[in-house]
mmCIF file of C-alpha atoms in Angstrom:
data_model
loop_
_atom_site.group_PDB
_atom_site.id
_atom_site.type_symbol
_atom_site.label_atom_id
_atom_site.label_comp_id
_atom_site.label_asym_id
_atom_site.label_seq_id
_atom_site.Cartn_x
_atom_site.Cartn_y
_atom_site.Cartn_z
ATOM 1 C CA MET A 1 17.558 0.630 5.433
ATOM 2 C CA ASN A 2 20.758 -1.232 4.437
ATOM 3 C CA PRO A 3 20.352 -4.797 3.412
ATOM 4 C CA GLU A 4 21.784 -6.400 6.612
ATOM 5 C CA SER A 5 19.662 -4.207 8.954
ATOM 6 C CA LEU A 6 16.601 -5.126 6.910
ATOM 7 C CA ARG A 7 17.433 -8.780 7.174
ATOM 8 C CA ASP A 8 17.869 -8.517 11.027
ATOM 9 C CA THR A 9 14.704 -6.651 11.486
ATOM 10 C CA ILE A 10 12.631 -9.256 9.567
ATOM 11 C CA LEU A 11 14.180 -12.078 11.302
ATOM 12 C CA ASP A 12 13.491 -10.468 14.582
ATOM 13 C CA PHE A 13 9.766 -10.181 13.659
ATOM 14 C CA PHE A 14 9.469 -13.811 12.583
ATOM 15 C CA GLU A 15 11.344 -15.026 15.706
ATOM 16 C CA HIS A 16 8.835 -13.496 17.812
ATOM 17 C CA ILE A 17 5.708 -14.066 15.732
ATOM 18 C CA GLU A 18 4.481 -16.871 18.062
ATOM 19 C CA ASN A 19 3.403 -14.225 20.395
ATOM 20 C CA TYR A 20 0.464 -13.694 17.714
ATOM 21 C CA TYR A 21 -0.532 -17.315 17.487
ATOM 22 C CA GLY A 22 -4.298 -17.350 18.252
ATOM 23 C CA CYS A 23 -4.913 -13.826 17.446
ATOM 24 C CA THR A 24 -7.217 -12.594 14.679
ATOM 25 C CA THR A 25 -4.863 -11.658 11.930
ATOM 26 C CA GLU A 26 -5.713 -9.165 9.196
ATOM 27 C CA ILE A 27 -3.697 -9.297 5.902
ATOM 28 C CA THR A 28 -4.235 -6.410 3.450
ATOM 29 C CA GLU A 29 -2.467 -7.096 0.193
ATOM 30 C CA GLY A 30 -1.908 -4.685 -2.664
ATOM 31 C CA ILE A 31 -0.385 -5.251 -6.197
ATOM 32 C CA MET A 32 0.884 -2.090 -7.691
ATOM 33 C CA THR A 33 3.262 -0.684 -10.343
ATOM 34 C CA SER A 34 4.770 2.125 -8.296
ATOM 35 C CA ILE A 35 5.768 2.379 -4.624
ATOM 36 C CA GLU A 36 5.726 5.971 -4.420
ATOM 37 C CA ASN A 37 1.963 6.096 -5.111
ATOM 38 C CA ILE A 38 0.170 3.624 -2.870
ATOM 39 C CA GLU A 39 -3.258 4.842 -3.353
ATOM 40 C CA ALA A 40 -6.589 2.952 -3.777
ATOM 41 C CA GLU A 41 -7.083 3.945 -7.330
ATOM 42 C CA ASN A 42 -3.598 2.819 -8.293
ATOM 43 C CA THR A 43 -3.423 -0.489 -6.450
ATOM 44 C CA THR A 44 -5.403 -3.759 -6.596
ATOM 45 C CA TRP A 45 -6.275 -4.806 -3.061
ATOM 46 C CA ASN A 46 -7.262 -8.247 -1.393
ATOM 47 C CA LEU A 47 -8.192 -8.529 2.366
ATOM 48 C CA SER A 48 -8.024 -11.690 4.442
ATOM 49 C CA GLU A 49 -8.900 -12.304 8.143
ATOM 50 C CA PHE A 50 -8.054 -15.486 10.096
ATOM 51 C CA GLN A 51 -6.838 -16.747 13.340
ATOM 52 C CA LEU A 52 -3.074 -17.172 13.004
ATOM 53 C CA LEU A 53 -2.209 -20.843 13.908
ATOM 54 C CA ARG A 54 1.398 -21.251 12.791
ATOM 55 C CA SER A 55 4.300 -19.560 10.897
ATOM 56 C CA ALA A 56 7.372 -20.935 9.321
ATOM 57 C CA TYR A 57 10.371 -20.334 6.911
ATOM 58 C CA ARG A 58 10.115 -22.631 3.911
ATOM 59 C CA LYS A 59 13.820 -23.111 2.791
ATOM 60 C CA ALA A 60 12.683 -24.473 -0.446
ATOM 61 C CA GLY A 61 11.773 -21.215 -2.357
ATOM 62 C CA ASP A 62 12.944 -18.936 0.401
ATOM 63 C CA ARG A 63 9.456 -18.040 1.752
ATOM 64 C CA PHE A 64 8.039 -16.774 4.986
ATOM 65 C CA MET A 65 4.599 -18.378 5.594
ATOM 66 C CA LEU A 66 1.589 -17.511 7.759
ATOM 67 C CA GLU A 67 -1.090 -20.187 8.308
ATOM 68 C CA GLY A 68 -4.660 -20.333 9.667
ATOM 69 C CA LYS A 69 -7.730 -22.353 9.053
ATOM 70 C CA GLY A 70 -8.388 -22.172 5.324
ATOM 71 C CA ILE A 71 -5.548 -19.756 4.502
ATOM 72 C CA TYR A 72 -1.939 -20.142 3.626
ATOM 73 C CA TYR A 73 0.182 -16.981 2.868
ATOM 74 C CA GLU A 74 3.568 -16.700 1.885
ATOM 75 C CA ILE A 75 6.056 -13.700 1.534
ATOM 76 C CA ALA A 76 9.113 -14.151 -0.717
ATOM 77 C CA ALA A 77 12.206 -13.394 1.534
ATOM 78 C CA GLU A 78 14.579 -12.590 -1.388
ATOM 79 C CA LYS A 79 12.046 -10.133 -2.934
ATOM 80 C CA ILE A 80 11.484 -8.038 0.289
ATOM 81 C CA ILE A 81 12.787 -4.460 -0.322
ATOM 82 C CA ASP A 82 11.215 -2.697 2.629
ATOM 83 C CA PHE A 83 9.792 -3.665 5.996
ATOM 84 C CA LYS A 84 8.130 -1.319 8.489
ATOM 85 C CA HIS A 85 6.399 -1.480 11.890
ATOM 86 C CA PRO A 86 3.996 1.612 11.754
ATOM 87 C CA GLY A 87 2.161 1.012 14.797
ATOM 88 C CA ARG A 88 1.384 -1.489 17.590
ATOM 89 C CA HIS A 89 0.614 -4.922 16.163
ATOM 90 C CA ASN A 90 0.880 -3.631 12.669
ATOM 91 C CA TYR A 91 3.703 -4.582 10.168
ATOM 92 C CA GLU A 92 4.263 -3.876 6.425
ATOM 93 C CA PHE A 93 6.322 -5.643 3.860
ATOM 94 C CA ILE A 94 6.969 -4.507 0.268
ATOM 95 C CA GLU A 95 8.347 -7.097 -2.232
ATOM 96 C CA GLN A 96 9.328 -6.333 -5.649
ATOM 97 C CA TYR A 97 8.514 -9.091 -8.284
ATOM 98 C CA GLY A 98 9.612 -7.316 -11.454
ATOM 99 C CA PHE A 99 10.929 -3.931 -12.705
ATOM 100 C CA SER A 100 7.708 -2.058 -11.867
ATOM 101 C CA VAL A 101 5.660 -4.868 -9.984
ATOM 102 C CA TYR A 102 5.406 -4.625 -6.309
ATOM 103 C CA ARG A 103 3.265 -6.277 -3.648
ATOM 104 C CA ILE A 104 2.538 -4.570 -0.311
ATOM 105 C CA THR A 105 1.528 -6.880 2.516
ATOM 106 C CA ARG A 106 0.088 -5.166 5.656
ATOM 107 C CA LEU A 107 -0.331 -7.450 8.710
ATOM 108 C CA HIS A 108 -2.545 -6.336 11.658
ATOM 109 C CA PHE A 109 -2.674 -8.648 14.688
ATOM 110 C CA ARG A 110 -5.715 -8.041 16.949
ATOM 111 C CA SER A 111 -3.630 -8.818 20.157
ATOM 112 C CA LYS A 112 -4.893 -10.714 23.017
ATOM 113 C CA TYR A 113 -3.070 -8.485 25.357
#
């Protein structure tokens, strides 16, 4: 995906994320050194679950944020190298933080609909 198309797709997602406010939101986050091999044995995983209360764009630092009771999660806009919508209410961001340091963030919204 070219950079402009990637940017537009991500902005569209965040412009409509309020549809998921109040939904149980699952974030699966992985830290890895290769995006070609996203396997459990090669990735350090974290899992969080919360009710999505709000989201915003933090201009200072160029971050997208998701917030629920007791959780605050950010995605660095300038570090996003890939964004996918692999299924209904499922989204995936890949950020690159260094030469071979990547973070994958998988969002799953348990829709009210």
